[in-house]
mmCIF file of C-alpha atoms and ligand atoms in Angstrom:
data_model
loop_
_atom_site.group_PDB
_atom_site.id
_atom_site.type_symbol
_atom_site.label_atom_id
_atom_site.label_comp_id
_atom_site.label_asym_id
_atom_site.label_seq_id
_atom_site.Cartn_x
_atom_site.Cartn_y
_atom_site.Cartn_z
ATOM 1 C CA UNK A 1 100.299 89.830 72.754
ATOM 2 C CA UNK A 2 102.492 91.250 75.497
ATOM 3 C CA UNK A 3 100.712 92.158 78.710
ATOM 4 C CA UNK A 4 102.046 95.705 78.517
ATOM 5 C CA UNK A 5 100.947 96.426 74.985
ATOM 6 C CA UNK A 6 99.149 99.684 74.301
ATOM 7 C CA UNK A 7 97.209 98.987 71.103
ATOM 8 C CA UNK A 8 95.293 101.408 68.848
ATOM 9 C CA UNK A 9 92.130 100.042 70.426
ATOM 10 C CA UNK A 10 93.340 100.956 73.924
ATOM 11 C CA UNK A 11 94.434 104.393 72.722
ATOM 12 C CA UNK A 12 91.043 104.977 71.088
ATOM 13 C CA UNK A 13 89.135 103.924 74.209
ATOM 14 C CA UNK A 14 91.361 106.156 76.303
ATOM 15 C CA UNK A 15 90.686 109.147 74.059
ATOM 16 C CA UNK A 16 86.922 108.546 74.510
ATOM 17 C CA UNK A 17 87.383 108.353 78.270
ATOM 18 C CA UNK A 18 89.247 111.679 78.262
ATOM 19 C CA UNK A 19 86.517 113.320 76.157
ATOM 20 C CA UNK A 20 83.914 112.019 78.617
ATOM 21 C CA UNK A 21 85.831 113.405 81.618
ATOM 22 C CA UNK A 22 86.219 116.778 79.890
ATOM 23 C CA UNK A 23 82.445 116.821 79.275
ATOM 24 C CA UNK A 24 81.874 116.206 82.983
ATOM 25 C CA UNK A 25 83.740 119.461 83.694
ATOM 26 C CA UNK A 26 87.477 118.781 83.899
ATOM 27 C CA UNK A 27 89.215 121.701 82.200
ATOM 28 C CA UNK A 28 92.866 121.422 83.258
ATOM 29 C CA UNK A 29 94.633 120.411 80.045
ATOM 30 C CA UNK A 30 97.642 118.938 81.825
ATOM 31 C CA UNK A 31 95.336 116.596 83.785
ATOM 32 C CA UNK A 32 93.539 115.491 80.607
ATOM 33 C CA UNK A 33 96.882 115.071 78.842
ATOM 34 C CA UNK A 34 98.239 112.837 81.619
ATOM 35 C CA UNK A 35 95.121 110.628 81.587
ATOM 36 C CA UNK A 36 95.337 110.381 77.809
ATOM 37 C CA UNK A 37 98.985 109.365 78.031
ATOM 38 C CA UNK A 38 98.935 106.691 80.764
ATOM 39 C CA UNK A 39 97.687 103.238 79.748
ATOM 40 C CA UNK A 40 95.205 102.615 82.592
ATOM 41 C CA UNK A 41 94.754 99.012 81.410
ATOM 42 C CA UNK A 42 98.354 98.303 82.528
ATOM 43 C CA UNK A 43 96.989 98.513 86.100
ATOM 44 C CA UNK A 44 94.365 95.816 85.458
ATOM 45 C CA UNK A 45 94.630 92.043 85.174
ATOM 46 C CA UNK A 46 94.537 91.217 81.486
ATOM 47 C CA UNK A 47 91.142 89.529 81.719
ATOM 48 C CA UNK A 48 89.580 92.776 82.999
ATOM 49 C CA UNK A 49 91.384 94.922 80.443
ATOM 50 C CA UNK A 50 88.122 96.094 78.773
ATOM 51 C CA UNK A 51 86.973 97.716 82.031
ATOM 52 C CA UNK A 52 90.010 99.990 82.239
ATOM 53 C CA UNK A 53 88.449 102.697 80.060
ATOM 54 C CA UNK A 54 85.058 102.780 81.725
ATOM 55 C CA UNK A 55 84.721 105.781 84.016
ATOM 56 C CA UNK A 56 84.458 103.577 87.090
ATOM 57 C CA UNK A 57 86.436 102.561 90.145
ATOM 58 C CA UNK A 58 87.606 98.945 89.972
ATOM 59 C CA UNK A 59 88.735 96.414 92.610
ATOM 60 C CA UNK A 60 92.470 95.801 93.026
ATOM 61 C CA UNK A 61 94.233 93.561 95.574
ATOM 62 C CA UNK A 62 93.721 93.680 99.355
ATOM 63 C CA UNK A 63 90.054 94.750 99.116
ATOM 64 C CA UNK A 64 91.033 98.187 97.731
ATOM 65 C CA UNK A 65 90.177 100.028 94.488
ATOM 66 C CA UNK A 66 91.754 101.993 91.658
ATOM 67 C CA UNK A 67 89.762 105.248 91.777
ATOM 68 C CA UNK A 68 87.284 106.283 89.086
ATOM 69 C CA UNK A 69 89.116 108.278 86.356
ATOM 70 C CA UNK A 70 86.795 111.284 86.823
ATOM 71 C CA UNK A 71 87.594 111.309 90.549
ATOM 72 C CA UNK A 72 91.341 111.118 89.826
ATOM 73 C CA UNK A 73 90.935 114.048 87.426
ATOM 74 C CA UNK A 74 88.765 116.035 89.877
ATOM 75 C CA UNK A 75 91.166 115.667 92.789
ATOM 76 C CA UNK A 76 94.202 116.379 90.601
ATOM 77 C CA UNK A 77 92.615 119.472 89.070
ATOM 78 C CA UNK A 78 91.985 120.867 92.563
ATOM 79 C CA UNK A 79 95.704 120.575 93.341
ATOM 80 C CA UNK A 80 96.581 123.025 90.494
ATOM 81 C CA UNK A 81 99.922 121.331 89.904
ATOM 82 C CA UNK A 82 102.860 123.125 88.326
ATOM 83 C CA UNK A 83 105.942 121.227 87.109
ATOM 84 C CA UNK A 84 108.399 120.813 89.961
ATOM 85 C CA UNK A 85 105.738 120.924 92.696
ATOM 86 C CA UNK A 86 106.372 118.570 95.586
ATOM 87 C CA UNK A 87 103.245 116.468 96.119
ATOM 88 C CA UNK A 88 102.359 113.890 98.757
ATOM 89 C CA UNK A 89 99.786 111.231 97.908
ATOM 90 C CA UNK A 90 98.271 109.223 100.768
ATOM 91 C CA UNK A 91 96.989 105.886 99.440
ATOM 92 C CA UNK A 92 99.198 104.637 96.583
ATOM 93 C CA UNK A 93 96.831 101.733 95.813
ATOM 94 C CA UNK A 94 97.558 100.646 92.233
ATOM 95 C CA UNK A 95 99.940 103.567 91.665
ATOM 96 C CA UNK A 96 97.831 105.045 88.851
ATOM 97 C CA UNK A 97 97.175 108.411 90.554
ATOM 98 C CA UNK A 98 100.880 108.722 91.412
ATOM 99 C CA UNK A 99 101.729 108.208 87.713
ATOM 100 C CA UNK A 100 99.275 110.977 86.737
ATOM 101 C CA UNK A 101 101.076 113.325 89.158
ATOM 102 C CA UNK A 102 104.526 112.311 87.858
ATOM 103 C CA UNK A 103 103.352 112.741 84.266
ATOM 104 C CA UNK A 104 102.369 116.331 85.150
ATOM 105 C CA UNK A 105 105.948 117.061 86.229
ATOM 106 C CA UNK A 106 105.447 116.845 89.997
ATOM 107 C CA UNK A 107 107.995 115.411 92.417
ATOM 108 C CA UNK A 108 105.813 112.746 93.998
ATOM 109 C CA UNK A 109 105.940 111.050 97.399
ATOM 110 C CA UNK A 110 103.317 108.377 97.886
ATOM 111 C CA UNK A 111 102.550 106.225 100.913
ATOM 112 C CA UNK A 112 100.482 103.032 101.106
ATOM 113 C CA UNK A 113 99.160 101.290 104.220
ATOM 114 C CA UNK A 114 98.849 97.785 102.723
ATOM 115 C CA UNK A 115 102.187 96.020 102.351
ATOM 116 C CA UNK A 116 100.979 93.871 99.459
ATOM 117 C CA UNK A 117 99.945 96.911 97.398
ATOM 118 C CA UNK A 118 103.161 98.776 98.222
ATOM 119 C CA UNK A 119 105.261 95.794 97.131
ATOM 120 C CA UNK A 120 103.314 95.446 93.895
ATOM 121 C CA UNK A 121 103.598 99.163 93.077
ATOM 122 C CA UNK A 122 107.300 99.397 93.849
ATOM 123 C CA UNK A 123 108.014 96.547 91.435
ATOM 124 C CA UNK A 124 105.566 97.594 88.744
ATOM 125 C CA UNK A 125 105.739 101.392 88.340
ATOM 126 C CA UNK A 126 109.409 101.532 87.252
ATOM 127 C CA UNK A 127 108.608 98.864 84.618
ATOM 128 C CA UNK A 128 106.202 101.280 82.947
ATOM 129 C CA UNK A 129 108.559 104.227 83.298
ATOM 130 C CA UNK A 130 107.308 105.977 86.471
ATOM 131 C CA UNK A 131 109.408 106.510 89.598
ATOM 132 C CA UNK A 132 107.534 108.276 92.380
ATOM 133 C CA UNK A 133 109.125 107.980 95.839
ATOM 134 C CA UNK A 134 107.163 105.114 97.417
ATOM 135 C CA UNK A 135 106.754 104.325 101.109
ATOM 136 C CA UNK A 136 104.821 101.806 103.168
ATOM 137 C CA UNK A 137 103.063 102.748 106.379
ATOM 138 C CA UNK A 138 100.311 104.813 107.927
ATOM 139 C CA UNK A 139 100.033 108.056 105.987
ATOM 140 C CA UNK A 140 97.051 109.382 107.957
ATOM 141 C CA UNK A 141 99.473 111.766 109.733
ATOM 142 C CA UNK A 142 101.255 112.541 106.466
ATOM 143 C CA UNK A 143 104.946 112.006 105.756
ATOM 144 C CA UNK A 144 106.688 114.720 107.806
ATOM 145 C CA UNK A 145 110.187 113.635 106.701
ATOM 146 C CA UNK A 146 109.809 115.344 103.307
ATOM 147 C CA UNK A 147 107.466 118.207 104.283
ATOM 148 C CA UNK A 148 106.549 120.899 103.423
ATOM 149 C CA UNK A 149 104.544 120.014 100.305
ATOM 150 C CA UNK A 150 102.955 122.156 97.604
ATOM 151 C CA UNK A 151 100.068 119.734 97.572
ATOM 152 C CA UNK A 152 98.714 116.746 99.498
ATOM 153 C CA UNK A 153 96.128 114.408 98.016
ATOM 154 C CA UNK A 154 94.380 111.785 100.118
ATOM 155 C CA UNK A 155 92.776 108.983 98.106
ATOM 156 C CA UNK A 156 90.859 107.294 100.948
ATOM 157 C CA UNK A 157 87.874 108.632 102.912
ATOM 158 C CA UNK A 158 88.788 110.265 106.238
ATOM 159 C CA UNK A 159 86.518 110.876 109.265
ATOM 160 C CA UNK A 160 87.999 114.409 109.732
ATOM 161 C CA UNK A 161 90.842 116.515 108.302
ATOM 162 C CA UNK A 162 94.049 115.535 110.149
ATOM 163 C CA UNK A 163 95.713 118.714 111.468
ATOM 164 C CA UNK A 164 99.145 117.188 110.700
ATOM 165 C CA UNK A 165 98.394 117.366 106.961
ATOM 166 C CA UNK A 166 97.724 121.111 107.120
ATOM 167 C CA UNK A 167 100.962 121.551 109.072
ATOM 168 C CA UNK A 168 102.876 119.732 106.319
ATOM 169 C CA UNK A 169 101.659 122.142 103.592
ATOM 170 C CA UNK A 170 103.711 125.090 102.376
ATOM 171 C CA UNK A 171 102.049 128.498 102.622
ATOM 172 C CA UNK A 172 100.032 128.629 99.393
ATOM 173 C CA UNK A 173 99.803 124.818 99.367
ATOM 174 C CA UNK A 174 96.643 122.779 98.804
ATOM 175 C CA UNK A 175 95.206 119.727 100.534
ATOM 176 C CA UNK A 176 92.539 117.633 98.787
ATOM 177 C CA UNK A 177 90.841 115.076 101.018
ATOM 178 C CA UNK A 178 87.514 113.206 100.979
ATOM 179 C CA UNK A 179 85.836 113.602 104.377
ATOM 180 C CA UNK A 180 82.639 111.966 105.579
ATOM 181 C CA UNK A 181 81.349 108.644 106.818
ATOM 182 C CA UNK A 182 82.627 105.312 105.521
ATOM 183 C CA UNK A 183 80.110 105.229 102.608
ATOM 184 C CA UNK A 184 79.998 108.761 101.284
ATOM 185 C CA UNK A 185 82.285 111.762 101.555
ATOM 186 C CA UNK A 186 82.573 115.377 100.434
ATOM 187 C CA UNK A 187 85.736 116.429 98.662
ATOM 188 C CA UNK A 188 87.357 119.044 100.846
ATOM 189 C CA UNK A 189 89.906 121.507 99.447
ATOM 190 C CA UNK A 190 92.028 123.334 101.985
ATOM 191 C CA UNK A 191 94.302 126.167 100.910
ATOM 192 C CA UNK A 192 96.926 127.325 103.381
ATOM 193 C CA UNK A 193 96.756 131.099 103.071
ATOM 194 C CA UNK A 194 99.422 131.774 105.714
ATOM 195 C CA UNK A 195 100.881 129.884 108.689
ATOM 196 C CA UNK A 196 97.719 130.457 110.750
ATOM 197 C CA UNK A 197 95.010 130.811 108.132
ATOM 198 C CA UNK A 198 93.265 128.353 105.841
ATOM 199 C CA UNK A 199 90.512 128.622 103.241
ATOM 200 C CA UNK A 200 88.136 125.693 102.877
ATOM 201 C CA UNK A 201 85.837 124.602 100.045
ATOM 202 C CA UNK A 202 83.684 121.512 99.755
ATOM 203 C CA UNK A 203 82.433 119.693 96.626
ATOM 204 C CA UNK A 204 79.783 117.106 95.756
ATOM 205 C CA UNK A 205 79.721 113.622 97.105
ATOM 206 C CA UNK A 206 82.272 110.929 96.445
ATOM 207 C CA UNK A 207 82.733 107.394 97.632
ATOM 208 C CA UNK A 208 86.146 106.104 98.681
ATOM 209 C CA UNK A 209 87.450 103.131 100.636
ATOM 210 C CA UNK A 210 88.166 104.163 104.246
ATOM 211 C CA UNK A 211 91.358 105.835 105.409
ATOM 212 C CA UNK A 212 92.999 103.600 108.026
ATOM 213 C CA UNK A 213 95.551 104.416 110.696
ATOM 214 C CA UNK A 214 95.705 106.713 113.712
ATOM 215 C CA UNK A 215 93.765 109.555 112.050
ATOM 216 C CA UNK A 216 91.539 107.229 110.011
ATOM 217 C CA UNK A 217 88.815 104.683 110.740
ATOM 218 C CA UNK A 218 89.406 101.721 113.016
ATOM 219 C CA UNK A 219 90.096 98.376 111.271
HETATM 220 N N1 SAM B 1 95.345 106.325 94.467
HETATM 221 C C1 SAM B 1 95.027 104.945 94.236
HETATM 222 C C2 SAM B 1 95.173 104.523 92.806
HETATM 223 O O1 SAM B 1 95.485 105.377 91.958
HETATM 224 O O2 SAM B 1 95.025 103.335 92.547
HETATM 225 C C3 SAM B 1 93.647 104.578 94.720
HETATM 226 C C4 SAM B 1 93.700 104.279 96.126
HETATM 227 S S1 SAM B 1 92.437 103.415 96.944
HETATM 228 C C5 SAM B 1 90.967 104.255 96.537
HETATM 229 C C6 SAM B 1 92.855 103.990 98.582
HETATM 230 C C7 SAM B 1 94.167 103.466 99.106
HETATM 231 O O3 SAM B 1 94.454 104.109 100.343
HETATM 232 C C8 SAM B 1 94.148 101.980 99.388
HETATM 233 O O4 SAM B 1 95.168 101.347 98.684
HETATM 234 C C9 SAM B 1 94.377 101.898 100.899
HETATM 235 O O5 SAM B 1 95.107 100.770 101.313
HETATM 236 C C10 SAM B 1 95.154 103.181 101.151
HETATM 237 N N2 SAM B 1 95.123 103.661 102.534
HETATM 238 C C11 SAM B 1 94.097 103.612 103.428
HETATM 239 N N3 SAM B 1 94.482 104.156 104.588
HETATM 240 C C12 SAM B 1 95.780 104.557 104.437
HETATM 241 C C13 SAM B 1 96.726 105.174 105.304
HETATM 242 N N4 SAM B 1 96.449 105.486 106.574
HETATM 243 N N5 SAM B 1 97.967 105.427 104.815
HETATM 244 C C14 SAM B 1 98.288 105.121 103.531
HETATM 245 N N6 SAM B 1 97.420 104.514 102.679
HETATM 246 C C15 SAM B 1 96.182 104.244 103.120
#
């Protein structure tokens, strides 16, 4: 069996996962559609294939994780993506979240701190048909070169909201970022109402690996 085979069994497990996420409160149909479409097991070593459709985070290389599917869905839903939106993701990791954003019709820029993960993603994602714009480096101050963005999603836990990320949003844009200590964070949604005004909401508790870099946690 080829490593990149998407069998009826995988498709069935994926459907169950999507139903479970919907039950937990995810309503955005385009988010659910993207999760139903992308074979999450492609991002796992074949021996761990069965874990791909559990609603859990899972270890990847370099001590990092592929986020829990519900968390991916929750963050993505908060972005309220429309096709053509320009989105920045900070923390490419496995590349799964970036694929969800591409699948929803966004123009995606994604930046990863760990060279090993960046190199893996840049080789692998085109093989499965996804081509976000991928960069390696410290994304804790965003990626000003391509700003402004309709949405910015941070997939690692930050100590505070970096001001640079708000600056890189368009008016009307949304920033979704977990903020807290290095164990537990609140999901913070920031909407840029106009150049000098933001609206802020905070949700539940989540647990991410730490954001590194100048606006993140020390190594
Ligand atoms: N979105 C990823 C996925 O779909 O697999 C999950 C990412 S994992 C929870 C968080 C990622 O953020 C890790 O790969 C980590 O190396 C990366 N990261 C941490 N600090 C970063 C920074 N300052 N800039 C860019 N990436 C960073």
